[in-house]
Amino acid sequence: MEAQARGLLETEPLQGRDEDAIASADSPSLLSEEEKEELKAELVQLEDEITTLRQVLSAKERHLVEIKQKLGMNLMNELKQNFSRGWHDVQTTTAYKKTHETLSHAGQKATAAFSNVGTAISKKFGDMRRK
């Protein structure tokens, strides 16, 4: 049973032997009535197990939501925390620090240049008024 259950959890693509098993299962006329009945019973059992697992998963997800609500955790808070943590991580990187310094320096230079241009324009307007 354990090997059979483990087979249900495999996520690997079908292997050659698996394809052979499927190909042989594709021909129901080769199965005896007893084999067909056994397969039908197994099918019903598997469907019941899948339904049960879905119900258990759903109940666990509801319980998870309840616990998060009791702890005051909600999607928005989690997003804020993740964003804050991520932004902090970015700010502590060397690349960010160097970029920040460079852009700050460039901003200071641009501010000084605009100030000089503004002063020059004001001076020109002042000279034009005096004439």
PDB file of C-alpha atoms in Angstrom:
ATOM      1  CA  MET A   1       0.000   0.000   0.000  1.00  0.00           C
ATOM      2  CA  GLU A   2       2.865   2.404   0.856  1.00  0.00           C
ATOM      3  CA  ALA A   3       4.501   1.901  -2.551  1.00  0.00           C
ATOM      4  CA  GLN A   4       1.123   2.425  -4.172  1.00  0.00           C
ATOM      5  CA  ALA A   5       0.553   5.647  -2.195  1.00  0.00           C
ATOM      6  CA  ARG A   6       4.084   6.833  -3.020  1.00  0.00           C
ATOM      7  CA  GLY A   7       3.270   6.334  -6.708  1.00  0.00           C
ATOM      8  CA  LEU A   8       0.354   8.760  -6.368  1.00  0.00           C
ATOM      9  CA  LEU A   9       2.709  11.476  -5.181  1.00  0.00           C
ATOM     10  CA  GLU A  10       5.251  11.123  -7.988  1.00  0.00           C
ATOM     11  CA  THR A  11       5.726  14.285  -9.979  1.00  0.00           C
ATOM     12  CA  GLU A  12       8.136  12.885 -12.561  1.00  0.00           C
ATOM     13  CA  PRO A  13       6.985  12.497 -16.166  1.00  0.00           C
ATOM     14  CA  LEU A  14       5.814   9.103 -17.328  1.00  0.00           C
ATOM     15  CA  GLN A  15       8.552   6.562 -17.882  1.00  0.00           C
ATOM     16  CA  GLY A  16       8.566   3.904 -20.615  1.00  0.00           C
ATOM     17  CA  ARG A  17       7.167   1.239 -18.289  1.00  0.00           C
ATOM     18  CA  ASP A  18       4.395   3.615 -17.204  1.00  0.00           C
ATOM     19  CA  GLU A  19       3.446   4.271 -20.825  1.00  0.00           C
ATOM     20  CA  ASP A  20       3.323   0.527 -21.444  1.00  0.00           C
ATOM     21  CA  ALA A  21       1.012   0.073 -18.452  1.00  0.00           C
ATOM     22  CA  ILE A  22      -1.267   2.835 -19.726  1.00  0.00           C
ATOM     23  CA  ALA A  23      -1.276   1.397 -23.239  1.00  0.00           C
ATOM     24  CA  SER A  24      -2.276  -1.990 -21.908  1.00  0.00           C
ATOM     25  CA  ALA A  25      -5.004  -0.405 -19.777  1.00  0.00           C
ATOM     26  CA  ASP A  26      -6.348   1.349 -22.865  1.00  0.00           C
ATOM     27  CA  SER A  27      -7.720  -1.890 -24.197  1.00  0.00           C
ATOM     28  CA  PRO A  28     -10.623  -2.819 -21.885  1.00  0.00           C
ATOM     29  CA  SER A  29     -11.617  -5.727 -24.111  1.00  0.00           C
ATOM     30  CA  LEU A  30      -8.505  -7.571 -22.898  1.00  0.00           C
ATOM     31  CA  LEU A  31      -9.643  -7.369 -19.273  1.00  0.00           C
ATOM     32  CA  SER A  32     -11.734 -10.042 -17.698  1.00  0.00           C
ATOM     33  CA  GLU A  33     -15.005  -9.102 -16.001  1.00  0.00           C
ATOM     34  CA  GLU A  34     -13.399  -9.725 -12.612  1.00  0.00           C
ATOM     35  CA  GLU A  35     -10.494  -7.371 -13.443  1.00  0.00           C
ATOM     36  CA  LYS A  36     -12.941  -4.720 -14.679  1.00  0.00           C
ATOM     37  CA  GLU A  37     -14.921  -4.945 -11.436  1.00  0.00           C
ATOM     38  CA  GLU A  38     -11.730  -4.689  -9.360  1.00  0.00           C
ATOM     39  CA  LEU A  39     -10.618  -1.623 -11.322  1.00  0.00           C
ATOM     40  CA  LYS A  40     -14.042  -0.012 -10.952  1.00  0.00           C
ATOM     41  CA  ALA A  41     -13.943  -0.620  -7.192  1.00  0.00           C
ATOM     42  CA  GLU A  42     -10.425   0.832  -7.016  1.00  0.00           C
ATOM     43  CA  LEU A  43     -11.591   3.831  -9.039  1.00  0.00           C
ATOM     44  CA  VAL A  44     -14.464   4.485  -6.628  1.00  0.00           C
ATOM     45  CA  GLN A  45     -12.094   4.141  -3.672  1.00  0.00           C
ATOM     46  CA  LEU A  46      -9.599   6.586  -5.202  1.00  0.00           C
ATOM     47  CA  GLU A  47     -12.328   9.106  -5.943  1.00  0.00           C
ATOM     48  CA  ASP A  48     -13.538   8.844  -2.332  1.00  0.00           C
ATOM     49  CA  GLU A  49      -9.994   9.321  -1.022  1.00  0.00           C
ATOM     50  CA  ILE A  50      -9.501  12.374  -3.239  1.00  0.00           C
ATOM     51  CA  THR A  51     -12.774  13.867  -1.983  1.00  0.00           C
ATOM     52  CA  THR A  52     -11.733  13.232   1.617  1.00  0.00           C
ATOM     53  CA  LEU A  53      -8.317  14.806   1.046  1.00  0.00           C
ATOM     54  CA  ARG A  54      -9.933  17.876  -0.512  1.00  0.00           C
ATOM     55  CA  GLN A  55     -12.232  18.210   2.507  1.00  0.00           C
ATOM     56  CA  VAL A  56      -9.315  17.859   4.931  1.00  0.00           C
ATOM     57  CA  LEU A  57      -7.293  20.444   2.987  1.00  0.00           C
ATOM     58  CA  SER A  58     -10.230  22.838   2.970  1.00  0.00           C
ATOM     59  CA  ALA A  59     -10.692  22.451   6.731  1.00  0.00           C
ATOM     60  CA  LYS A  60      -6.975  23.070   7.331  1.00  0.00           C
ATOM     61  CA  GLU A  61      -7.053  26.180   5.132  1.00  0.00           C
ATOM     62  CA  ARG A  62     -10.036  27.539   7.114  1.00  0.00           C
ATOM     63  CA  HIS A  63      -8.189  26.811  10.371  1.00  0.00           C
ATOM     64  CA  LEU A  64      -5.119  28.616   9.006  1.00  0.00           C
ATOM     65  CA  VAL A  65      -7.230  31.693   8.216  1.00  0.00           C
ATOM     66  CA  GLU A  66      -8.754  31.616  11.712  1.00  0.00           C
ATOM     67  CA  ILE A  67      -5.333  31.466  13.360  1.00  0.00           C
ATOM     68  CA  LYS A  68      -4.042  34.330  11.212  1.00  0.00           C
ATOM     69  CA  GLN A  69      -7.095  36.411  12.126  1.00  0.00           C
ATOM     70  CA  LYS A  70      -6.555  35.734  15.835  1.00  0.00           C
ATOM     71  CA  LEU A  71      -2.931  36.820  15.461  1.00  0.00           C
ATOM     72  CA  GLY A  72      -4.013  39.952  13.615  1.00  0.00           C
ATOM     73  CA  MET A  73      -2.388  38.833  10.421  1.00  0.00           C
ATOM     74  CA  ASN A  74      -4.125  39.549   7.170  1.00  0.00           C
ATOM     75  CA  LEU A  75      -3.069  39.742   3.554  1.00  0.00           C
ATOM     76  CA  MET A  76      -2.454  43.493   3.648  1.00  0.00           C
ATOM     77  CA  ASN A  77      -0.284  43.260   6.768  1.00  0.00           C
ATOM     78  CA  GLU A  78       1.704  40.414   5.275  1.00  0.00           C
ATOM     79  CA  LEU A  79       2.225  42.370   2.055  1.00  0.00           C
ATOM     80  CA  LYS A  80       3.334  45.444   4.018  1.00  0.00           C
ATOM     81  CA  GLN A  81       5.770  43.375   6.080  1.00  0.00           C
ATOM     82  CA  ASN A  82       7.169  41.639   3.004  1.00  0.00           C
ATOM     83  CA  PHE A  83       7.536  44.956   1.183  1.00  0.00           C
ATOM     84  CA  SER A  84       9.197  46.623   4.178  1.00  0.00           C
ATOM     85  CA  ARG A  85      11.573  43.716   4.652  1.00  0.00           C
ATOM     86  CA  GLY A  86      12.402  43.654   0.943  1.00  0.00           C
ATOM     87  CA  TRP A  87      12.922  47.432   0.796  1.00  0.00           C
ATOM     88  CA  HIS A  88      15.201  47.264   3.835  1.00  0.00           C
ATOM     89  CA  ASP A  89      17.195  44.462   2.191  1.00  0.00           C
ATOM     90  CA  VAL A  90      17.574  46.558  -0.964  1.00  0.00           C
ATOM     91  CA  GLN A  91      18.670  49.632   0.993  1.00  0.00           C
ATOM     92  CA  THR A  92      21.404  47.712   2.772  1.00  0.00           C
ATOM     93  CA  THR A  93      23.053  46.481  -0.424  1.00  0.00           C
ATOM     94  CA  THR A  94      26.316  48.065  -1.543  1.00  0.00           C
ATOM     95  CA  ALA A  95      24.917  48.722  -5.020  1.00  0.00           C
ATOM     96  CA  TYR A  96      21.984  50.671  -3.584  1.00  0.00           C
ATOM     97  CA  LYS A  97      24.229  52.704  -1.308  1.00  0.00           C
ATOM     98  CA  LYS A  98      26.581  53.612  -4.173  1.00  0.00           C
ATOM     99  CA  THR A  99      23.669  54.467  -6.468  1.00  0.00           C
ATOM    100  CA  HIS A 100      22.042  56.561  -3.746  1.00  0.00           C
ATOM    101  CA  GLU A 101      25.278  58.485  -3.166  1.00  0.00           C
ATOM    102  CA  THR A 102      25.773  59.067  -6.896  1.00  0.00           C
ATOM    103  CA  LEU A 103      22.201  60.234  -7.451  1.00  0.00           C
ATOM    104  CA  SER A 104      22.326  62.482  -4.369  1.00  0.00           C
ATOM    105  CA  HIS A 105      25.536  64.044  -5.642  1.00  0.00           C
ATOM    106  CA  ALA A 106      24.010  64.464  -9.129  1.00  0.00           C
ATOM    107  CA  GLY A 107      20.904  66.008  -7.567  1.00  0.00           C
ATOM    108  CA  GLN A 108      22.997  68.509  -5.633  1.00  0.00           C
ATOM    109  CA  LYS A 109      24.894  69.431  -8.809  1.00  0.00           C
ATOM    110  CA  ALA A 110      21.642  69.821 -10.759  1.00  0.00           C
ATOM    111  CA  THR A 111      20.165  71.985  -8.010  1.00  0.00           C
ATOM    112  CA  ALA A 112      23.230  74.195  -8.036  1.00  0.00           C
ATOM    113  CA  ALA A 113      23.117  74.442 -11.844  1.00  0.00           C
ATOM    114  CA  PHE A 114      19.429  75.394 -11.837  1.00  0.00           C
ATOM    115  CA  SER A 115      20.104  77.949  -9.131  1.00  0.00           C
ATOM    116  CA  ASN A 116      22.903  79.477 -11.213  1.00  0.00           C
ATOM    117  CA  VAL A 117      20.662  79.575 -14.300  1.00  0.00           C
ATOM    118  CA  GLY A 118      17.887  81.167 -12.256  1.00  0.00           C
ATOM    119  CA  THR A 119      20.266  83.753 -10.881  1.00  0.00           C
ATOM    120  CA  ALA A 120      21.577  84.540 -14.369  1.00  0.00           C
ATOM    121  CA  ILE A 121      18.057  84.922 -15.763  1.00  0.00           C
ATOM    122  CA  SER A 122      17.029  87.157 -12.864  1.00  0.00           C
ATOM    123  CA  LYS A 123      20.109  89.280 -13.423  1.00  0.00           C
ATOM    124  CA  LYS A 124      19.319  89.615 -17.143  1.00  0.00           C
ATOM    125  CA  PHE A 125      15.719  90.618 -16.402  1.00  0.00           C
ATOM    126  CA  GLY A 126      17.011  93.093 -13.854  1.00  0.00           C
ATOM    127  CA  ASP A 127      19.406  94.557 -16.410  1.00  0.00           C
ATOM    128  CA  MET A 128      16.594  94.764 -18.990  1.00  0.00           C
ATOM    129  CA  ARG A 129      14.321  96.652 -16.560  1.00  0.00           C
ATOM    130  CA  ARG A 130      16.982  99.188 -15.756  1.00  0.00           C
ATOM    131  CA  LYS A 131      17.428 100.175 -19.397  1.00  0.00           C
TER     132      LYS A 131
END
